[in-house]
Structure formats: structure tokens, C-alpha cells
Short mmCIF file of C-alpha atoms in Angstrom, two decimals:
data_model
loop_
_atom_site.label_atom_id
_atom_site.label_comp_id
_atom_site.label_asym_id
_atom_site.label_seq_id
_atom_site.Cartn_x
_atom_site.Cartn_y
_atom_site.Cartn_z
CA MET K 177 56.30 184.39 108.29
CA THR K 178 59.21 182.74 106.33
CA ALA K 179 62.67 183.40 107.76
CA PHE K 180 64.58 183.06 104.56
CA VAL K 181 65.20 185.28 101.61
CA ARG K 182 63.22 184.65 98.67
CA LYS K 183 64.71 184.48 95.32
CA ALA K 184 63.65 182.74 91.88
CA ALA K 185 62.68 179.17 92.18
CA GLU K 186 65.94 178.25 90.06
CA ASP K 187 68.04 180.58 92.33
CA ALA K 188 66.30 179.33 95.54
CA VAL K 189 68.62 178.38 98.54
CA LEU K 190 65.36 176.45 100.35
CA ARG K 191 62.54 175.52 98.79
CA GLU K 192 59.11 175.12 100.35
CA ASP K 193 57.20 171.79 99.89
CA TRP K 194 54.08 171.92 101.20
CA HIS K 195 51.78 169.02 102.32
CA GLU K 196 48.06 168.83 103.13
CA ASN K 197 47.04 166.90 106.00
CA GLU K 198 44.07 165.23 106.52
CA ASP K 199 42.21 167.60 108.58
CA GLY K 200 43.07 170.15 106.48
CA SER K 201 46.10 172.05 107.92
CA ARG K 202 49.38 172.46 106.28
CA LEU K 203 52.84 170.67 107.00
CA LEU K 204 56.11 172.51 105.61
CA LEU K 205 58.92 170.60 104.39
CA LEU K 206 62.22 173.00 103.62
CA LYS K 207 64.69 171.38 101.12
CA TYR K 208 67.83 172.43 99.55
CA PRO K 209 67.46 172.02 95.68
CA LEU K 210 71.37 171.86 94.93
CA LEU K 211 71.47 168.83 97.68
CA GLU K 212 68.46 167.27 95.09
CA ARG K 213 70.11 168.07 91.94
CA THR K 214 73.11 165.84 93.45
CA GLY K 215 70.81 162.63 93.36
CA ILE K 216 72.57 161.41 96.12
CA VAL K 217 70.04 161.75 98.52
CA GLU K 218 66.98 163.10 98.96
CA HIS K 219 66.72 165.12 102.05
CA CYS K 220 63.65 167.50 103.76
CA PHE K 221 64.08 169.99 107.52
CA THR K 222 60.76 169.55 109.23
CA THR K 223 59.28 173.46 110.89
CA ARG K 224 57.35 173.92 113.27
CA LEU K 225 54.10 173.98 111.01
CA GLY K 226 51.48 171.19 110.40
CA GLY K 227 51.33 169.15 113.35
CA VAL K 228 48.97 168.60 116.40
CA SER K 229 51.01 169.61 119.57
CA ALA K 230 49.69 172.34 121.54
CA ASP K 231 51.21 175.24 123.84
CA ILE K 232 54.93 175.59 123.94
CA PHE K 233 55.62 172.37 121.77
CA SER K 234 52.91 173.90 118.94
CA THR K 235 52.83 172.62 116.60
CA MET K 236 55.02 169.80 114.83
CA ASN K 237 57.23 168.96 117.60
CA LEU K 238 58.83 165.48 117.29
CA SER K 239 60.61 165.17 120.39
CA PHE K 240 59.72 162.74 123.20
CA THR K 241 61.85 164.01 125.88
CA ARG K 242 60.66 167.61 126.34
CA GLY K 243 57.42 166.96 127.91
CA ASP K 244 54.96 166.76 125.33
CA GLU K 245 52.25 164.53 125.13
CA GLU K 246 53.81 161.06 123.56
CA ALA K 247 50.56 161.02 121.12
CA ALA K 248 50.74 164.18 119.82
CA VAL K 249 54.80 163.21 119.15
CA ARG K 250 53.37 160.28 117.76
CA GLU K 251 50.87 161.61 115.30
CA ASN K 252 53.39 164.23 114.20
CA TYR K 253 56.07 161.73 113.04
CA ARG K 254 52.92 159.92 111.42
CA ARG K 255 52.01 163.32 109.39
CA LEU K 256 55.78 163.48 108.45
CA ALA K 257 55.95 159.99 107.07
CA ARG K 258 52.93 160.37 105.17
CA ALA K 259 54.06 163.65 103.81
CA LEU K 260 57.64 161.86 102.75
CA GLY K 261 55.32 158.81 101.34
CA ALA K 262 56.92 156.69 104.20
CA GLU K 263 55.72 154.62 107.35
CA VAL K 264 56.49 155.34 110.59
CA GLY K 265 58.25 151.93 110.92
CA GLN K 266 61.06 152.88 108.32
CA PHE K 267 62.55 155.92 110.42
CA VAL K 268 65.61 155.63 112.27
CA CYS K 269 65.71 158.18 115.35
CA SER K 270 68.87 159.32 116.36
CA ASP K 271 69.47 160.42 119.99
CA GLN K 272 70.38 163.94 119.51
CA THR K 273 72.57 165.32 122.92
CA HIS K 274 74.90 167.57 120.53
CA THR K 275 78.17 165.67 120.01
CA VAL K 276 79.70 164.41 117.08
CA ASN K 277 78.72 160.60 117.55
CA VAL K 278 77.96 159.23 114.22
CA ARG K 279 75.79 155.65 114.05
CA ARG K 280 75.93 153.34 110.95
CA VAL K 281 72.78 152.04 110.47
CA THR K 282 71.27 149.32 108.45
CA ALA K 283 67.45 147.79 107.42
CA ALA K 284 67.75 146.12 110.62
CA ASP K 285 67.05 149.38 112.63
CA ALA K 286 64.05 150.51 110.87
CA GLY K 287 61.66 151.78 113.68
CA LYS K 288 64.42 152.48 116.13
CA GLY K 289 63.63 155.46 118.58
CA LEU K 290 59.73 155.32 117.26
CA THR K 291 58.29 152.00 116.96
CA ARG K 292 60.58 150.05 119.49
CA GLU K 293 63.67 150.65 121.70
CA ARG K 294 66.94 152.40 120.39
CA ASP K 295 69.89 149.99 121.93
CA TYR K 296 72.39 153.33 121.07
CA ARG K 297 72.18 156.38 123.04
CA ASP K 298 73.90 160.11 122.61
CA VAL K 299 74.19 159.84 118.92
CA ASP K 300 73.50 163.01 116.83
CA GLY K 301 74.53 161.88 113.36
CA LEU K 302 72.85 158.68 111.07
CA ILE K 303 74.86 157.30 107.90
CA SER K 304 74.26 154.04 106.07
CA ARG K 305 76.05 152.11 103.45
CA ASP K 306 73.63 149.47 103.27
CA LEU K 307 72.09 149.41 99.68
CA SER K 308 69.27 147.11 101.32
CA CYS K 309 68.12 150.20 103.07
CA ARG K 310 67.38 152.01 100.33
CA ARG K 311 63.76 150.85 100.03
CA SER K 312 63.23 150.08 104.22
CA THR K 313 64.68 153.02 105.77
CA ARG K 314 64.90 156.10 106.32
CA THR K 315 67.07 157.96 109.19
CA VAL K 316 65.74 160.87 110.99
CA CYS K 317 68.33 163.29 112.85
CA ARG K 318 65.60 164.34 115.23
CA TYR K 319 63.93 168.07 114.62
CA MET K 320 65.55 168.60 111.32
CA TRP K 321 66.37 166.10 108.63
CA TRP K 322 66.31 162.82 106.99
CA ILE K 323 67.89 160.65 104.35
CA PRO K 324 65.01 158.40 102.53
CA PHE K 325 66.74 155.36 100.74
CA THR K 326 65.69 155.08 97.47
CA ALA K 327 65.92 151.68 95.51
CA PRO K 328 69.03 151.08 93.76
CA SER K 329 69.03 150.72 89.74
CA GLU K 330 68.56 147.42 88.60
#
């Protein structure tokens, strides 16, 4: 079922990071060990495993714009947040349109696209230089990745 070549753990290109949901199903996140080793950013890639969406959206659909049940998408985000040790209100979502547009986000953007309206459109990338985001915000480029901001050393 895995679509990548398995190597020894120390040589793995992608690492599987499994999380058990409350219902006993398992959520799979993929991580790049080399990116983790930089210590600069935490990240993950979601897969189709571990959500509640049905039919063509089965199971870990994270899009509100494709016809899936809104409640299922919200539950999928809740499961993702739980796996990441976050709250859904910490996410900032892009508005993926396959452009080169990047938006700078701050802690004030937390929740946009999930718990409150976005005030931007046509944005694929999210980036932040706001150190206050490190504890309060996680950016999500829908379907694939997130950047959790961790607390700076004090």
C-alpha cells in the first residue's frame, strides 16, 4: 500500500508517522527526515488514510470546495490537529489555486480558512517571519503540508 521505496530507517527518504484515532482507525502522516534534522521547521504530508470522508473523498479529504460533507472535512482537520498536538484554531489555510502566490501570515491569521473566514484568495504558499506565531499558529497548505511554529529558545 506504500507508494515509496523502503530503505533502512537512517536512509529513509520519507518516514511514516502513524497516529491512532479515537475510533481505532489510524492516520498516516509522512515526514522527510532530512528536513526534520535541520531543526528549522517541523512538517508533514497528509495521505488519504485516517479520515472520515466517504466515497470519492475517502477518507482524509481536507477540501471544503470539492463537494464533501462539511462535517466530515471538519472532523478530518480535528483528527489532523490532534495528531500534530495542535488545535484546529491554530491552523492557517491557503486557498490553493496552483499559482506562485505566497502570503506572509502572523499570529493574527490563526484560524483563517477553518474557524473563521479568510480575507485572501488565490494563495498557494504561506510563510511567516513573526516569532509570536511559533506558539500559536500552524500554517496549512491544503492537502499536503503544514509548518508548526515552535516556541523560540528563551
